[in-house]
Short mmCIF file of C-alpha atoms in Angstrom, two decimals:
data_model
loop_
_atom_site.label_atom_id
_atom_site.label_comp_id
_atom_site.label_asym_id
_atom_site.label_seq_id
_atom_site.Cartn_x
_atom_site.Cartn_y
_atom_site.Cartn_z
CA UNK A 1 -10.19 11.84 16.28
CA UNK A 2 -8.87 10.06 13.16
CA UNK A 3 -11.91 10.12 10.80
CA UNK A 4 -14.05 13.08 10.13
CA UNK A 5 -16.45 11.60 7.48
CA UNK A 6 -18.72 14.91 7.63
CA UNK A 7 -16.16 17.19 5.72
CA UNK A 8 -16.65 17.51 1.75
CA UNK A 9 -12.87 17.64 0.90
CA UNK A 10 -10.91 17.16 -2.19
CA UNK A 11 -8.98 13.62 -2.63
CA UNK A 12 -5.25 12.99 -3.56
CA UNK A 13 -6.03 10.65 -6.89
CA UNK A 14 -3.58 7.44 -7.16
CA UNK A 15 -3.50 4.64 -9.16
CA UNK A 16 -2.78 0.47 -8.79
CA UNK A 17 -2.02 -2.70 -10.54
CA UNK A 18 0.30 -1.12 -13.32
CA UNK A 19 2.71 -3.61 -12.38
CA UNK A 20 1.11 -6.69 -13.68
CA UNK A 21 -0.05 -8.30 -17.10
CA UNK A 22 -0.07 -6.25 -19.99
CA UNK A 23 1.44 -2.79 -18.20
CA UNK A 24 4.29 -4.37 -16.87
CA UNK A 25 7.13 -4.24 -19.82
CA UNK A 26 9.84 -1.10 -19.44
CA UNK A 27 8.21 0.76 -22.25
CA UNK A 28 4.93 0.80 -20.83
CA UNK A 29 5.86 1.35 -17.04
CA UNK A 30 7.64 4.91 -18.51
CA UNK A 31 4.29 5.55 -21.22
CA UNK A 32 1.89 5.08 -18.31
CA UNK A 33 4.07 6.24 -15.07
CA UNK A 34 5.05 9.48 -16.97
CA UNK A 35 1.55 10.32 -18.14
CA UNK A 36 -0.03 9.49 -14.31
CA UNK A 37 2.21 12.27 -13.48
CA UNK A 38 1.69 14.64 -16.05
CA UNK A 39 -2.24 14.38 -15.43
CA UNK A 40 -1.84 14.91 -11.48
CA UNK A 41 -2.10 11.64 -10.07
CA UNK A 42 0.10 12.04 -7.20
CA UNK A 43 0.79 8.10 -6.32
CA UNK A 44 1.46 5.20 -7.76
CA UNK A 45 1.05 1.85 -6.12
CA UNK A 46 2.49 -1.78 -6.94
CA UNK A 47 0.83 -5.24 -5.93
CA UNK A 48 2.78 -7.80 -4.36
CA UNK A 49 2.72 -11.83 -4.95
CA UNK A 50 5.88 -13.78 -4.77
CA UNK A 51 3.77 -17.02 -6.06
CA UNK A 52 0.04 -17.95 -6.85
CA UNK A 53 -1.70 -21.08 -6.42
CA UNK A 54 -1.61 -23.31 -9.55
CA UNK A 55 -4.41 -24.51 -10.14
CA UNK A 56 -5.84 -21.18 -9.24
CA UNK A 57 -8.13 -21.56 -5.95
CA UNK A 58 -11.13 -19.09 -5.51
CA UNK A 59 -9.22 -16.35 -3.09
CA UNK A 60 -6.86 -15.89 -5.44
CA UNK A 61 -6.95 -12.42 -7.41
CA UNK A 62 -4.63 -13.84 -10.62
CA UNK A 63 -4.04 -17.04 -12.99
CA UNK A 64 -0.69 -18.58 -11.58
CA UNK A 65 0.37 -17.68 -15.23
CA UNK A 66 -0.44 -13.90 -14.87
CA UNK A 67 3.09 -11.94 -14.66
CA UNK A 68 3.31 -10.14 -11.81
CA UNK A 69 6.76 -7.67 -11.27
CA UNK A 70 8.25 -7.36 -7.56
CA UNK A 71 6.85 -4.19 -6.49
CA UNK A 72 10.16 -2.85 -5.23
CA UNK A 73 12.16 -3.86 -8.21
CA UNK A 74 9.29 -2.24 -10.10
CA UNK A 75 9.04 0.99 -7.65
CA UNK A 76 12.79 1.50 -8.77
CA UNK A 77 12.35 1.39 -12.18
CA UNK A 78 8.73 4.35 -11.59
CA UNK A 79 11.33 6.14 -9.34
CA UNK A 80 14.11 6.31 -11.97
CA UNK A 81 11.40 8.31 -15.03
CA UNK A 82 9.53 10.14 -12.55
CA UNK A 83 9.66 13.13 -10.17
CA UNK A 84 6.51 13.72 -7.78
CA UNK A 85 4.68 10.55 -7.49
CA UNK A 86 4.75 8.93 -4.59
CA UNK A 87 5.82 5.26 -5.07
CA UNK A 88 3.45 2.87 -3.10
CA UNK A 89 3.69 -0.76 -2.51
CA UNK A 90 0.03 -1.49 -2.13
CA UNK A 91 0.72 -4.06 -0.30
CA UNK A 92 3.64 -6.09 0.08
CA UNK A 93 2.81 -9.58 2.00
CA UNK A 94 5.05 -9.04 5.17
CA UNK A 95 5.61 -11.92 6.42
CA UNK A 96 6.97 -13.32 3.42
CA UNK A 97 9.97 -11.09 3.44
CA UNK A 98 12.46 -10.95 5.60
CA UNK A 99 12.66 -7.80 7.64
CA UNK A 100 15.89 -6.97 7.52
CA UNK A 101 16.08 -7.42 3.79
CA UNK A 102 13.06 -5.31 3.53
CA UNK A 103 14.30 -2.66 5.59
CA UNK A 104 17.26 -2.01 3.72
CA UNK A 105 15.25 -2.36 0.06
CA UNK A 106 12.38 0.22 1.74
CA UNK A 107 15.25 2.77 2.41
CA UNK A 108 17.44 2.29 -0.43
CA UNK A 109 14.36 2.95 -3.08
CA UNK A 110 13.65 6.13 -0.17
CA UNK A 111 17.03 7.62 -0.92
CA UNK A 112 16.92 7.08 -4.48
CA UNK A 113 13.62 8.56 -5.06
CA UNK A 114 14.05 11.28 -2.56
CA UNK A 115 12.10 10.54 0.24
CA UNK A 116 8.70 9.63 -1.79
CA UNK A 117 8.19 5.68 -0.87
CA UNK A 118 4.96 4.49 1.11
CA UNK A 119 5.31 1.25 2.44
CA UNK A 120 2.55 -0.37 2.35
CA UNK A 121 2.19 -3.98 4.46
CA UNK A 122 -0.14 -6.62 5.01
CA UNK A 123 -0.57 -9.81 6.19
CA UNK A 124 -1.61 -11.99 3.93
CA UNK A 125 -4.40 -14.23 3.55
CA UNK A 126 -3.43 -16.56 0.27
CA UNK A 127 -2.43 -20.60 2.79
CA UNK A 128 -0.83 -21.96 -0.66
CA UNK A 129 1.31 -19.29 -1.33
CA UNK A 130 2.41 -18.61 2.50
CA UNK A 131 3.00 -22.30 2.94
CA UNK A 132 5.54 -22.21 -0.09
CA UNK A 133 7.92 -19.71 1.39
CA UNK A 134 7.47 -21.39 4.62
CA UNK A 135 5.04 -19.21 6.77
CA UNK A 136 2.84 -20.52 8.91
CA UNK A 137 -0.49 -18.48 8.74
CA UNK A 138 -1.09 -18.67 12.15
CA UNK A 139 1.89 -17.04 12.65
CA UNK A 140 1.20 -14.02 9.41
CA UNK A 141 -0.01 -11.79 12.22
CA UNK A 142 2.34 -11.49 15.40
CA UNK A 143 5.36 -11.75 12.51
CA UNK A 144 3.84 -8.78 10.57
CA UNK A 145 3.73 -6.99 13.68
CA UNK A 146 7.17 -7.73 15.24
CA UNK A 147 8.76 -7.35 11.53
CA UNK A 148 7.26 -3.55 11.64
CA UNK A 149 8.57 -2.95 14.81
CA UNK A 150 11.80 -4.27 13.83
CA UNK A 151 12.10 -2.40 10.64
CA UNK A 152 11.27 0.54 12.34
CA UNK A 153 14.01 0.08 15.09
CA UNK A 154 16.81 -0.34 12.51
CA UNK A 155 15.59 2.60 10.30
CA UNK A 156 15.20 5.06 13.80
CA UNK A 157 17.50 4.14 17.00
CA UNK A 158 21.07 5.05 16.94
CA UNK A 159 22.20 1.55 18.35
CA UNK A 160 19.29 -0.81 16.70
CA UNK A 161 18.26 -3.55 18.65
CA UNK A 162 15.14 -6.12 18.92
CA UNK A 163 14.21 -9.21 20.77
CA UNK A 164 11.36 -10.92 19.16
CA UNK A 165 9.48 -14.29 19.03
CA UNK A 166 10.67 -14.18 15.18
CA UNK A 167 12.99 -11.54 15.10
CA UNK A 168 16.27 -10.81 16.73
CA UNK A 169 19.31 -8.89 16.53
CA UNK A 170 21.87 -6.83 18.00
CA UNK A 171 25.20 -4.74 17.50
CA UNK A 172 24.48 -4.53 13.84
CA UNK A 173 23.72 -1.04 11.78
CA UNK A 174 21.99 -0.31 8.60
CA UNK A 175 22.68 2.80 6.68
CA UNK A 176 21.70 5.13 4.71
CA UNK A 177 18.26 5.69 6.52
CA UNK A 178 15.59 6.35 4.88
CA UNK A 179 15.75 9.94 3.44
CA UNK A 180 12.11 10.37 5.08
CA UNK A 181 12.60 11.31 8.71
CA UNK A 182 11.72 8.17 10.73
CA UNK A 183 11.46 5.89 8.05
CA UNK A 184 8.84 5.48 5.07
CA UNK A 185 5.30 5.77 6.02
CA UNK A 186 4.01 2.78 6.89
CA UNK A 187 0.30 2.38 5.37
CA UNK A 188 -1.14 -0.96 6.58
CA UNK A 189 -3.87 -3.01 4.52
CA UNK A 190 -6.65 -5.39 5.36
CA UNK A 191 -10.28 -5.30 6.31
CA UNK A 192 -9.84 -7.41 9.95
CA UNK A 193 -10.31 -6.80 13.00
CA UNK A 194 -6.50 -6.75 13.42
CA UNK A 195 -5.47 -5.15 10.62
CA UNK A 196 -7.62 -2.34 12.20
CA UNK A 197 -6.16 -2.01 15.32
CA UNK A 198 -2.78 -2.81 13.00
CA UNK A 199 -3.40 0.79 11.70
CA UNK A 200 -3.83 2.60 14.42
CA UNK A 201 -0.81 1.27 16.28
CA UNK A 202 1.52 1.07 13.71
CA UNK A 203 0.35 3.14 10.50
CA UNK A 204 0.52 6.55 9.40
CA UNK A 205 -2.16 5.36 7.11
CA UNK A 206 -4.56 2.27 6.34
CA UNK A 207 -5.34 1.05 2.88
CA UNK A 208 -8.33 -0.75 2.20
CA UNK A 209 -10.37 -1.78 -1.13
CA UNK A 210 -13.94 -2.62 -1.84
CA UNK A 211 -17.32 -1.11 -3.01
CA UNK A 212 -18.83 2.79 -1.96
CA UNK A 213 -21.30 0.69 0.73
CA UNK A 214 -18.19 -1.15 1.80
CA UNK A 215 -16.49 1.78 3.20
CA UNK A 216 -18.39 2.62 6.07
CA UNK A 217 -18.22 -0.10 7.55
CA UNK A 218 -14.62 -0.13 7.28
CA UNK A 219 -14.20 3.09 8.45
CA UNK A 220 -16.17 1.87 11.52
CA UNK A 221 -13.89 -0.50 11.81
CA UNK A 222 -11.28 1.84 12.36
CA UNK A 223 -13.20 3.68 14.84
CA UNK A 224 -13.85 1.00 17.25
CA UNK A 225 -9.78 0.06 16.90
CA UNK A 226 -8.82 3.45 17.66
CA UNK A 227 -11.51 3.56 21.14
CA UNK A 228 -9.55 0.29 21.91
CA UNK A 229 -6.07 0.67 21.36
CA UNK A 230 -3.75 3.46 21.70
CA UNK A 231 -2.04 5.73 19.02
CA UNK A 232 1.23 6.57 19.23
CA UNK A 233 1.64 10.62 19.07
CA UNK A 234 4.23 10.20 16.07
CA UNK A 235 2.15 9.02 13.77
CA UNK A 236 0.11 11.60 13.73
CA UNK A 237 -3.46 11.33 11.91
CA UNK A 238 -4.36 7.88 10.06
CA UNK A 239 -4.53 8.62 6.59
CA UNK A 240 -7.34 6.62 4.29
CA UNK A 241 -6.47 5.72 0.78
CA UNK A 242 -9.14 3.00 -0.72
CA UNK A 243 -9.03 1.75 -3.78
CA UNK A 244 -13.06 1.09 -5.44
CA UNK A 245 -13.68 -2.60 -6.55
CA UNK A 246 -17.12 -1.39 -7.98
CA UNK A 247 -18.19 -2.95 -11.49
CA UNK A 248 -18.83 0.48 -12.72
CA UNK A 249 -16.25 3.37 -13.81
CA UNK A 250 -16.10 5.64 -10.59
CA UNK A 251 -17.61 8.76 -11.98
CA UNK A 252 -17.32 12.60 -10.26
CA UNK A 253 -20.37 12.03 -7.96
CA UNK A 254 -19.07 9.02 -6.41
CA UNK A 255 -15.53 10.13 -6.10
CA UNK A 256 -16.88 13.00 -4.16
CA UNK A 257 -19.00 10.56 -1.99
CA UNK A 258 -15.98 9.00 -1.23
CA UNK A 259 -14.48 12.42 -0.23
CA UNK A 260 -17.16 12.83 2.30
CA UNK A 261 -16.94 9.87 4.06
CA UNK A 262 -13.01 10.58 4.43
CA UNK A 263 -11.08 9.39 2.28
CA UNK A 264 -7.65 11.02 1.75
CA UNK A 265 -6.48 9.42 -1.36
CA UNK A 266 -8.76 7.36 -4.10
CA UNK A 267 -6.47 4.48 -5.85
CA UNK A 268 -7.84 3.66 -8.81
CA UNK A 269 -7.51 -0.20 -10.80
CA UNK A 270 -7.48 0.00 -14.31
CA UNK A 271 -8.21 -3.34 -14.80
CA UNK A 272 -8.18 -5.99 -16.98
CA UNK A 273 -4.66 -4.36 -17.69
CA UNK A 274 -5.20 -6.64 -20.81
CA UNK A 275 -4.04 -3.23 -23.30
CA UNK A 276 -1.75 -0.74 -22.44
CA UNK A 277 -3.81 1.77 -24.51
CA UNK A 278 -6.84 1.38 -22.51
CA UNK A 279 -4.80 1.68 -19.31
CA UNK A 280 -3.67 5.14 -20.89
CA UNK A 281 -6.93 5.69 -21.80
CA UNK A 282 -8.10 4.97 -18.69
CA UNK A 283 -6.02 7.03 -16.42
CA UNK A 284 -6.59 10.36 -19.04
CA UNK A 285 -10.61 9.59 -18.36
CA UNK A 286 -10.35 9.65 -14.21
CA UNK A 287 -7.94 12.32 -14.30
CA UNK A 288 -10.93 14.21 -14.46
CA UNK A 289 -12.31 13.33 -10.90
CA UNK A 290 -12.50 15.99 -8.13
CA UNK A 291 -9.04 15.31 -6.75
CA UNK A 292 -6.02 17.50 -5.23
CA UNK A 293 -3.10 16.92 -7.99
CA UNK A 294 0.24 16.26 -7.31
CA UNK A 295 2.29 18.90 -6.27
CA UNK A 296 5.16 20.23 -9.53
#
């Protein structure tokens, strides 16, 4: 019903990171977010930590002293030089934000960039840094769900109102909407249990990262989420973007493999992001991978 693995299919290409380390200065965002576009990517995501753990501890992906831009500051700067891509945050830690807040950021960068945000949420899994802006992880889960639903009831219902463990409001508005009807699409990330049954109930799409043998059993993740919970009609079908964590350049062959076992869109990480060339370099190489480009 929601993955078809045994198609061969052609892949929307998209790429990650670009708003860390050595990519992240204003020249470089417009070098690098320009080209993407020009060579067909069609999106372009943005990683999300408000702090890191000094002294780094072995979850985390960065140094504590590796810059890292907001991703919806940074998604507003993409928006501004580009025209097509499609401006993911991939993923911003939800229950580190306040949903409100976030509601109104998500639509005002959707109305500026003309419908062409992807929201992309999880729940986050670094204890330091969610004890520092005062977030109990054993509470990262039920907020990032009542936090979506919230969101979505101020971006959707004519009189917005929700009653939450963690939420709450009433006889307030929020406008402009999003220029996307029903809000930005809501992509949710993670590899648990939850985060799978996350997807189905409250994503139009999941994004997930790991090796070529990882992705099956994600994707049977999904699969047993969907046979356990139910989708909600307006969502529609759950759209897979994964982004490869393989040591080796991803190559045609395994970009198509990718495309069998359904994936939708491939994210590529240009890392070390230590040169701004080879990031440029980088993107002009996979360009050439069997992918659908972004539409003029």
């Amino acid at each position: 019903m929601i993955i078809d693995g045994r198609r061969a299919r052609v892949m929307e290409l998209g790429v990650s990171g670009l708003n860390a380390k050595a990519t992240l200065g204003p020249a470089e965002t417009v070098k690098l977010a320009r080209l993407a576009e020009d060579l067909g990517y069609s999106s372009w995501w943005a990683g999300d930590h408000v702090v890191l753990p000094s002294p780094r501890v072995a979850a985390a992906p960065m140094e504590p002293t590796d810059p890292i831009l907001d991703p919806l500051v940074h998604l507003s700067y993409v928006a501004a030089v580009t025209r097509r891509l499609e401006l993911g945050t991939g993923i911003v830690i939800l229950p580190q934000r306040n949903p409100l807040v976030l509601a109104k950021q998500a639509a005002s960068l959707d109305v500026l960039s003309g419908g062409r945000l992807l929201l992309g949420v999880g729940a986050g899994y670094l204890e330091p840094e969610m004890r520092a802006v005062g977030v109990a992880m054993s509470e990262r889960g039920r907020r990032t769900d009542e936090y979506l639903d919230a969101m979505t009831t101020l971006w959707t219902d004519p009189a917005p109102a929700y009653q939450g463990r963690f939420v709450e409001f009433r006889n307030v508005d929020a406008h402009p909407r999003p220029a996307r009807r029903g809000g930005p699409r809501i992509v949710i990330g993670g590899h648990s249990r939850a985060a799978f049954r996350r997807a189905i109930t409250r994503g139009h799409g999941w994004f997930g990262n790991g090796t070529l043998d990882d992705l099956p059993r994600h994707l049977a993740g999904l699969r047993q989420a969907a046979s356990e919970v139910e989708r909600p009609e307006r969502l529609g079908k759950l759209e897979i973007s994964y982004l490869p964590l393989d040591p080796v350049v991803v190559e045609p062959r395994s970009a198509q493999r990718y495309a069998e076992l359904g994936v939708d869109r491939l994210v590529i990480y240009p890392l070390p992001l230590e040169d701004a060339s080879e990031v440029a370099r980088f993107l002009e190489h996979h360009a050439g991978l069997p992918h659908s480009p972004g539409s003029p």
